[in-house]
Tab-separated table of C-alpha atoms in Angstrom:
chain	number	residue	atom	x	y	z
W	19	UNK	CA	98.507	92.825	-243.275
W	20	UNK	CA	95.177	94.654	-243.613
W	21	UNK	CA	95.045	97.091	-240.687
W	22	UNK	CA	91.426	98.014	-241.388
W	23	UNK	CA	90.166	94.425	-241.188
W	24	UNK	CA	92.192	93.720	-238.047
W	25	UNK	CA	90.861	96.903	-236.428
W	26	UNK	CA	87.255	95.979	-237.273
W	27	UNK	CA	87.875	92.471	-235.939
W	28	UNK	CA	89.218	93.873	-232.651
W	29	UNK	CA	86.113	96.021	-232.253
W	30	UNK	CA	83.461	93.468	-233.237
W	31	UNK	CA	84.872	90.565	-231.176
W	32	UNK	CA	83.961	92.538	-228.064
W	33	UNK	CA	80.350	92.905	-229.211
W	34	UNK	CA	77.353	90.512	-229.112
W	35	UNK	CA	77.322	88.005	-231.981
W	36	UNK	CA	74.005	89.232	-233.420
W	37	UNK	CA	75.237	92.808	-233.955
W	38	UNK	CA	78.771	92.157	-235.185
W	39	UNK	CA	78.016	92.000	-238.924
W	40	UNK	CA	76.001	95.230	-239.052
W	41	UNK	CA	78.536	97.156	-236.974
W	42	UNK	CA	81.418	95.798	-239.066
W	43	UNK	CA	79.753	97.117	-242.268
W	44	UNK	CA	79.036	100.478	-240.641
W	45	UNK	CA	82.566	100.798	-239.284
W	46	UNK	CA	84.183	99.802	-242.589
W	47	UNK	CA	82.088	102.421	-244.405
W	48	UNK	CA	83.075	105.081	-241.886
W	49	UNK	CA	86.777	104.315	-242.250
W	50	UNK	CA	86.618	104.348	-246.044
W	51	UNK	CA	84.857	107.730	-246.008
W	52	UNK	CA	87.654	109.129	-243.850
W	53	UNK	CA	90.409	107.869	-246.163
W	54	UNK	CA	91.574	109.607	-249.370
W	55	UNK	CA	91.111	107.866	-252.734
W	56	UNK	CA	94.707	106.744	-253.079
W	57	UNK	CA	95.546	106.109	-249.448
W	58	UNK	CA	98.717	104.683	-247.978
W	59	UNK	CA	99.387	102.706	-244.810
W	60	UNK	CA	100.262	105.929	-243.024
W	61	UNK	CA	96.863	107.369	-243.970
W	62	UNK	CA	95.186	104.268	-242.566
W	63	UNK	CA	97.103	104.550	-239.282
W	64	UNK	CA	96.118	108.223	-238.983
W	65	UNK	CA	92.416	107.432	-239.448
W	66	UNK	CA	92.509	104.512	-236.979
W	67	UNK	CA	94.272	106.707	-234.451
W	68	UNK	CA	91.438	109.253	-234.737
W	69	UNK	CA	88.883	106.503	-234.113
W	70	UNK	CA	90.785	105.470	-231.003
W	71	UNK	CA	91.320	102.182	-229.222
W	72	UNK	CA	89.101	99.276	-230.326
W	73	UNK	CA	88.195	98.719	-226.670
W	74	UNK	CA	86.899	102.283	-226.266
W	75	UNK	CA	85.037	102.192	-229.579
W	76	UNK	CA	83.430	98.839	-228.729
W	77	UNK	CA	82.204	100.169	-225.376
W	78	UNK	CA	80.285	102.868	-227.282
W	79	UNK	CA	78.260	100.196	-229.099
W	80	UNK	CA	77.434	98.274	-225.930
W	81	UNK	CA	74.343	98.858	-223.816
W	82	UNK	CA	76.191	97.768	-220.677
W	83	UNK	CA	79.290	99.342	-219.047
W	84	UNK	CA	82.703	97.787	-219.585
W	85	UNK	CA	83.839	98.819	-216.124
W	86	UNK	CA	82.917	97.322	-212.749
W	87	UNK	CA	81.975	100.647	-211.109
W	88	UNK	CA	81.852	103.720	-213.302
W	89	UNK	CA	82.188	107.443	-212.505
W	90	UNK	CA	78.441	107.761	-211.817
W	91	UNK	CA	78.631	105.649	-208.627
W	92	UNK	CA	82.336	105.579	-207.818
W	93	UNK	CA	82.439	108.546	-205.400
W	94	UNK	CA	79.457	107.239	-203.389
W	95	UNK	CA	80.994	103.759	-203.403
W	96	UNK	CA	84.351	105.031	-202.137
W	97	UNK	CA	82.716	107.191	-199.419
W	98	UNK	CA	80.689	104.267	-198.069
W	99	UNK	CA	83.711	101.973	-198.206
W	100	UNK	CA	85.788	104.379	-196.104
W	101	UNK	CA	82.945	104.751	-193.613
W	102	UNK	CA	81.951	101.089	-193.239
W	103	UNK	CA	85.417	99.506	-193.104
W	104	UNK	CA	86.611	101.080	-189.791
W	105	UNK	CA	83.276	100.448	-188.059
W	106	UNK	CA	83.167	96.822	-189.213
W	107	UNK	CA	86.800	96.328	-188.134
W	108	UNK	CA	86.134	97.688	-184.622
W	109	UNK	CA	83.007	95.547	-184.180
W	110	UNK	CA	84.965	92.500	-185.323
W	111	UNK	CA	87.807	93.201	-182.873
W	112	UNK	CA	85.393	93.709	-179.965
W	113	UNK	CA	83.716	90.382	-180.704
W	114	UNK	CA	87.142	88.717	-180.999
W	115	UNK	CA	88.201	90.055	-177.575
W	116	UNK	CA	84.957	88.808	-176.041
W	117	UNK	CA	85.289	85.348	-177.605
W	118	UNK	CA	88.915	85.034	-176.531
W	119	UNK	CA	88.605	86.116	-172.924
W	120	UNK	CA	85.378	84.279	-172.151
W	121	UNK	CA	87.277	81.061	-172.688
W	122	UNK	CA	90.539	82.292	-171.148
W	123	UNK	CA	91.828	79.961	-168.419
W	124	UNK	CA	94.549	82.206	-167.012
W	125	UNK	CA	97.291	79.622	-167.622
W	126	UNK	CA	98.918	81.437	-170.525
W	127	UNK	CA	101.486	84.187	-169.974
W	128	UNK	CA	100.235	87.698	-170.757
W	129	UNK	CA	102.902	88.155	-173.453
W	130	UNK	CA	101.655	85.075	-175.272
W	131	UNK	CA	98.086	86.328	-174.953
W	132	UNK	CA	99.011	89.729	-176.404
W	133	UNK	CA	100.934	88.214	-179.325
W	134	UNK	CA	98.085	85.808	-180.023
W	135	UNK	CA	95.560	88.647	-179.995
W	136	UNK	CA	97.707	90.769	-182.311
W	137	UNK	CA	97.994	87.978	-184.859
W	138	UNK	CA	94.326	87.042	-184.685
W	139	UNK	CA	93.296	90.714	-184.750
W	140	UNK	CA	95.240	91.388	-187.947
W	141	UNK	CA	93.661	88.303	-189.502
W	142	UNK	CA	90.174	89.432	-188.470
W	143	UNK	CA	90.690	92.927	-189.885
W	144	UNK	CA	91.878	91.509	-193.230
W	145	UNK	CA	88.946	89.067	-193.339
W	146	UNK	CA	86.382	91.767	-192.519
W	147	UNK	CA	87.993	94.128	-195.039
W	148	UNK	CA	87.705	91.521	-197.803
W	149	UNK	CA	84.073	90.774	-196.914
W	150	UNK	CA	83.047	94.451	-196.821
W	151	UNK	CA	84.924	95.188	-200.051
W	152	UNK	CA	83.358	92.192	-201.844
W	153	UNK	CA	79.732	92.775	-200.850
W	154	UNK	CA	79.794	96.549	-201.278
W	155	UNK	CA	81.467	96.196	-204.680
W	156	UNK	CA	78.901	93.581	-205.698
W	157	UNK	CA	75.992	95.854	-204.721
W	158	UNK	CA	77.359	98.817	-206.681
W	159	UNK	CA	78.259	96.643	-209.673
W	160	UNK	CA	74.609	95.514	-209.789
W	161	UNK	CA	73.430	99.134	-209.467
W	162	UNK	CA	75.753	100.101	-212.341
W	163	UNK	CA	74.233	97.479	-214.623
W	164	UNK	CA	70.595	97.956	-213.670
W	165	UNK	CA	70.689	101.755	-213.965
W	166	UNK	CA	69.133	102.656	-217.313
W	167	UNK	CA	70.218	106.298	-217.147
W	168	UNK	CA	72.945	106.995	-219.705
W	169	UNK	CA	74.187	110.092	-217.871
W	170	UNK	CA	77.724	109.522	-216.541
W	171	UNK	CA	77.660	112.485	-214.144
W	172	UNK	CA	78.708	111.378	-210.625
W	173	UNK	CA	75.893	111.051	-208.097
W	174	UNK	CA	75.834	112.605	-204.651
W	175	UNK	CA	75.722	110.632	-201.386
W	176	UNK	CA	71.918	110.666	-201.634
W	177	UNK	CA	72.188	108.942	-205.066
W	178	UNK	CA	70.827	112.019	-206.857
W	179	UNK	CA	72.299	114.099	-209.656
W	180	UNK	CA	74.524	116.907	-208.418
W	181	UNK	CA	73.266	120.490	-208.636
W	182	UNK	CA	74.808	123.764	-207.420
W	183	UNK	CA	72.183	123.809	-204.640
W	184	UNK	CA	74.017	120.882	-203.042
W	185	UNK	CA	76.836	123.272	-202.138
W	186	UNK	CA	74.497	125.025	-199.703
W	187	UNK	CA	74.385	121.850	-197.585
W	188	UNK	CA	78.181	121.575	-197.397
W	189	UNK	CA	80.331	123.669	-195.101
W	190	UNK	CA	84.034	124.264	-195.505
W	191	UNK	CA	85.972	122.372	-192.798
W	192	UNK	CA	89.466	123.625	-191.886
W	193	UNK	CA	92.037	120.906	-191.293
W	194	UNK	CA	92.454	121.814	-187.598
W	195	UNK	CA	88.709	121.662	-187.065
W	196	UNK	CA	88.099	118.392	-188.915
W	197	UNK	CA	87.502	115.057	-187.181
W	198	UNK	CA	89.240	112.315	-189.137
W	199	UNK	CA	87.917	108.777	-189.450
W	200	UNK	CA	91.213	107.651	-187.889
W	201	UNK	CA	90.378	109.651	-184.760
W	202	UNK	CA	86.948	108.025	-184.545
W	203	UNK	CA	88.453	104.580	-185.153
W	204	UNK	CA	91.039	105.202	-182.412
W	205	UNK	CA	88.316	106.209	-179.937
W	206	UNK	CA	86.305	103.075	-180.621
W	207	UNK	CA	89.432	100.939	-180.416
W	208	UNK	CA	90.421	102.451	-177.053
W	209	UNK	CA	86.918	101.818	-175.688
W	210	UNK	CA	87.118	98.186	-176.826
W	211	UNK	CA	90.548	97.724	-175.188
W	212	UNK	CA	89.852	99.262	-171.770
W	213	UNK	CA	86.408	97.652	-171.455
W	214	UNK	CA	87.910	94.242	-172.215
W	215	UNK	CA	90.650	94.807	-169.630
W	216	UNK	CA	88.034	95.935	-167.100
W	217	UNK	CA	85.718	92.940	-167.369
W	218	UNK	CA	88.585	90.418	-167.533
W	219	UNK	CA	91.043	92.161	-165.197
W	220	UNK	CA	91.588	89.052	-163.060
W	221	UNK	CA	92.994	87.263	-166.137
W	222	UNK	CA	94.980	90.108	-167.681
W	223	UNK	CA	96.015	92.721	-165.114
W	224	UNK	CA	98.465	91.560	-162.466
W	225	UNK	CA	102.060	90.970	-161.504
W	226	UNK	CA	104.181	88.692	-163.661
W	227	UNK	CA	107.724	87.452	-163.085
W	228	UNK	CA	110.145	85.903	-165.504
W	229	UNK	CA	110.436	82.152	-164.937
W	230	UNK	CA	111.889	79.168	-166.734
W	231	UNK	CA	108.968	78.923	-169.139
W	232	UNK	CA	108.601	82.669	-169.691
W	233	UNK	CA	106.445	85.078	-167.723
W	234	UNK	CA	104.707	83.515	-164.717
W	235	UNK	CA	101.627	84.933	-163.015
W	236	UNK	CA	102.247	86.018	-159.400
W	237	UNK	CA	99.104	87.845	-158.274
W	238	UNK	CA	96.158	89.701	-159.751
W	239	UNK	CA	95.876	93.453	-159.273
W	240	UNK	CA	92.143	93.977	-158.838
W	241	UNK	CA	89.305	92.219	-157.078
W	242	UNK	CA	87.102	91.175	-159.973
W	243	UNK	CA	83.997	91.040	-157.781
W	244	UNK	CA	84.470	94.705	-156.857
W	245	UNK	CA	84.890	95.686	-160.509
W	246	UNK	CA	81.812	93.752	-161.602
W	247	UNK	CA	79.825	95.453	-158.857
W	248	UNK	CA	80.068	98.699	-160.847
W	249	UNK	CA	79.037	97.173	-164.189
W	250	UNK	CA	75.863	99.306	-164.685
W	251	UNK	CA	77.682	102.651	-164.542
W	252	UNK	CA	80.608	101.239	-166.528
W	253	UNK	CA	78.194	100.253	-169.311
W	254	UNK	CA	76.882	103.837	-169.264
W	255	UNK	CA	80.448	105.073	-169.831
W	256	UNK	CA	81.018	102.580	-172.660
W	257	UNK	CA	77.730	103.524	-174.322
W	258	UNK	CA	78.423	107.259	-174.035
W	259	UNK	CA	81.914	106.870	-175.551
W	260	UNK	CA	80.562	104.853	-178.489
W	261	UNK	CA	77.728	107.354	-179.031
W	262	UNK	CA	80.183	110.275	-178.991
W	263	UNK	CA	82.478	108.541	-181.499
W	264	UNK	CA	79.567	107.918	-183.894
W	265	UNK	CA	78.372	111.516	-183.433
W	266	UNK	CA	81.854	112.721	-184.398
W	267	UNK	CA	81.799	110.465	-187.461
W	268	UNK	CA	78.474	111.931	-188.619
W	269	UNK	CA	79.431	115.586	-188.041
W	270	UNK	CA	83.003	115.331	-189.343
W	271	UNK	CA	84.119	118.479	-187.536
W	272	UNK	CA	84.348	119.940	-184.040
W	273	UNK	CA	81.308	122.010	-183.133
W	274	UNK	CA	80.078	123.550	-179.903
W	275	UNK	CA	77.603	120.679	-179.574
W	276	UNK	CA	80.326	118.030	-179.913
W	277	UNK	CA	82.547	119.935	-177.452
W	278	UNK	CA	79.712	119.967	-174.900
W	279	UNK	CA	79.017	116.250	-175.440
W	280	UNK	CA	82.732	115.525	-175.119
W	281	UNK	CA	82.805	117.460	-171.817
W	282	UNK	CA	79.827	115.469	-170.511
W	283	UNK	CA	81.447	112.141	-171.470
W	284	UNK	CA	84.774	113.130	-169.895
W	285	UNK	CA	83.010	114.277	-166.729
W	286	UNK	CA	81.001	111.059	-166.417
W	287	UNK	CA	84.057	108.888	-167.156
W	288	UNK	CA	86.251	110.725	-164.633
W	289	UNK	CA	83.637	110.588	-161.861
W	290	UNK	CA	83.054	106.866	-162.438
W	291	UNK	CA	86.803	106.207	-162.493
W	292	UNK	CA	87.344	108.086	-159.227
W	293	UNK	CA	84.438	106.278	-157.541
W	294	UNK	CA	85.872	102.898	-158.510
W	295	UNK	CA	89.480	103.840	-157.711
W	296	UNK	CA	88.657	105.087	-154.199
W	297	UNK	CA	87.001	101.806	-153.217
W	298	UNK	CA	89.254	100.439	-150.427
W	299	UNK	CA	88.736	96.852	-151.619
W	300	UNK	CA	89.536	97.504	-155.295
W	301	UNK	CA	93.131	96.221	-155.212
W	302	UNK	CA	93.996	92.830	-153.752
W	303	UNK	CA	96.005	92.742	-150.554
W	304	UNK	CA	98.588	90.434	-152.144
W	305	UNK	CA	99.215	92.978	-154.916
W	306	UNK	CA	99.539	95.893	-152.470
W	307	UNK	CA	101.960	93.938	-150.228
W	308	UNK	CA	104.045	92.774	-153.198
W	309	UNK	CA	104.357	96.252	-154.730
W	310	UNK	CA	105.047	97.872	-151.341
W	311	UNK	CA	108.042	95.543	-150.951
W	312	UNK	CA	109.248	96.399	-154.454
W	313	UNK	CA	109.134	100.150	-153.768
W	314	UNK	CA	110.318	99.705	-150.163
W	315	UNK	CA	107.366	101.516	-148.648
W	316	UNK	CA	104.368	100.675	-146.509
W	317	UNK	CA	101.195	99.203	-147.929
W	318	UNK	CA	99.181	102.303	-146.965
W	319	UNK	CA	101.658	104.654	-148.624
W	320	UNK	CA	101.698	102.641	-151.850
W	321	UNK	CA	97.882	102.519	-151.967
W	322	UNK	CA	97.732	106.290	-151.381
W	323	UNK	CA	100.208	106.893	-154.212
W	324	UNK	CA	98.195	104.753	-156.629
W	325	UNK	CA	94.848	106.351	-155.766
W	326	UNK	CA	96.059	109.969	-155.734
W	327	UNK	CA	98.196	109.472	-158.861
W	328	UNK	CA	95.316	107.829	-160.724
W	329	UNK	CA	92.915	110.629	-159.795
W	330	UNK	CA	95.403	113.336	-160.811
W	331	UNK	CA	96.156	111.714	-164.186
W	332	UNK	CA	92.481	111.106	-164.987
W	333	UNK	CA	91.533	114.718	-164.175
W	334	UNK	CA	94.519	116.045	-166.161
W	335	UNK	CA	93.711	114.064	-169.316
W	336	UNK	CA	90.006	114.906	-169.042
W	337	UNK	CA	90.821	118.625	-168.703
W	338	UNK	CA	93.129	118.485	-171.745
W	339	UNK	CA	90.463	116.706	-173.798
W	340	UNK	CA	87.778	119.244	-172.819
W	341	UNK	CA	90.076	122.208	-173.519
W	342	UNK	CA	91.092	120.841	-176.937
W	343	UNK	CA	87.461	120.173	-177.829
W	344	UNK	CA	86.340	123.744	-177.183
W	345	UNK	CA	89.509	125.165	-178.780
W	346	UNK	CA	88.864	123.270	-182.028
W	347	UNK	CA	85.162	124.124	-181.942
W	348	UNK	CA	85.987	127.840	-181.793
W	349	UNK	CA	88.227	127.785	-184.894
W	350	UNK	CA	86.591	130.178	-187.340
W	351	UNK	CA	85.804	129.290	-190.933
W	352	UNK	CA	86.964	132.011	-193.295
């Protein structure tokens, strides 16, 4: 067994056919120069170990990378992947909700609807994740192979070579002050859920009782015509929540500006919620009568409890959100 010939074979078989012979002669000469005159098999192994793996040595002779995405682009690639995936997933889920409920007939039990949405939602997220991963990887793989610069230094997000001056544009973000992508994703997801429930409340929100074939619809909670009458200001709330979430994603940390924007969004949302909730025709009479019987109270008392309780809870959560926003914005960076 000639270890030298096998080693040369392992290197050259990974190279273009036209350059194999010349590189084989060069490599054989290099190995022989490194060996003593009367060398043994152990001497050969020592020299080959210094030269390293045939795969690594072959990559040095190639003009193209042997990796899909190398260190020069990998950090930018990973940053974009983490940023695009949650946004694409949320957009996909919103479109799925819209497609599902536009064609919803109201005959299915709510439990079946929820389970169906969960299964389809998971499938959509996986599908979108695969698509984003494939196309983004393809783009960066092409960039890797068309880039003629031999420098392997990682690039910055602006696709430029890193310099110490880049540190001036980066601020240290304490953990308690940071806004995670999960927080932004959760905000967008919550907006998608409540807006879907709002515009399709007559199909989803109501009283259900257990029957022979599962849950059976008894009565809807809200008058859909009343809800749709407020659609312009509701769209303003949806737009402001989405804009705030994207603003958080860009900034990455709580600032005074984000805290002020968060306060404005919470104020608008709370006012709109109270306006809608205090409409005397918001809840259907059948729902009020049914629930009043369940709680053994009068219809007026039950309606008062719902309205006052809803207003109190909305103001409480808005106040907590505003307080937390300013508290995090005031955390000092040492």
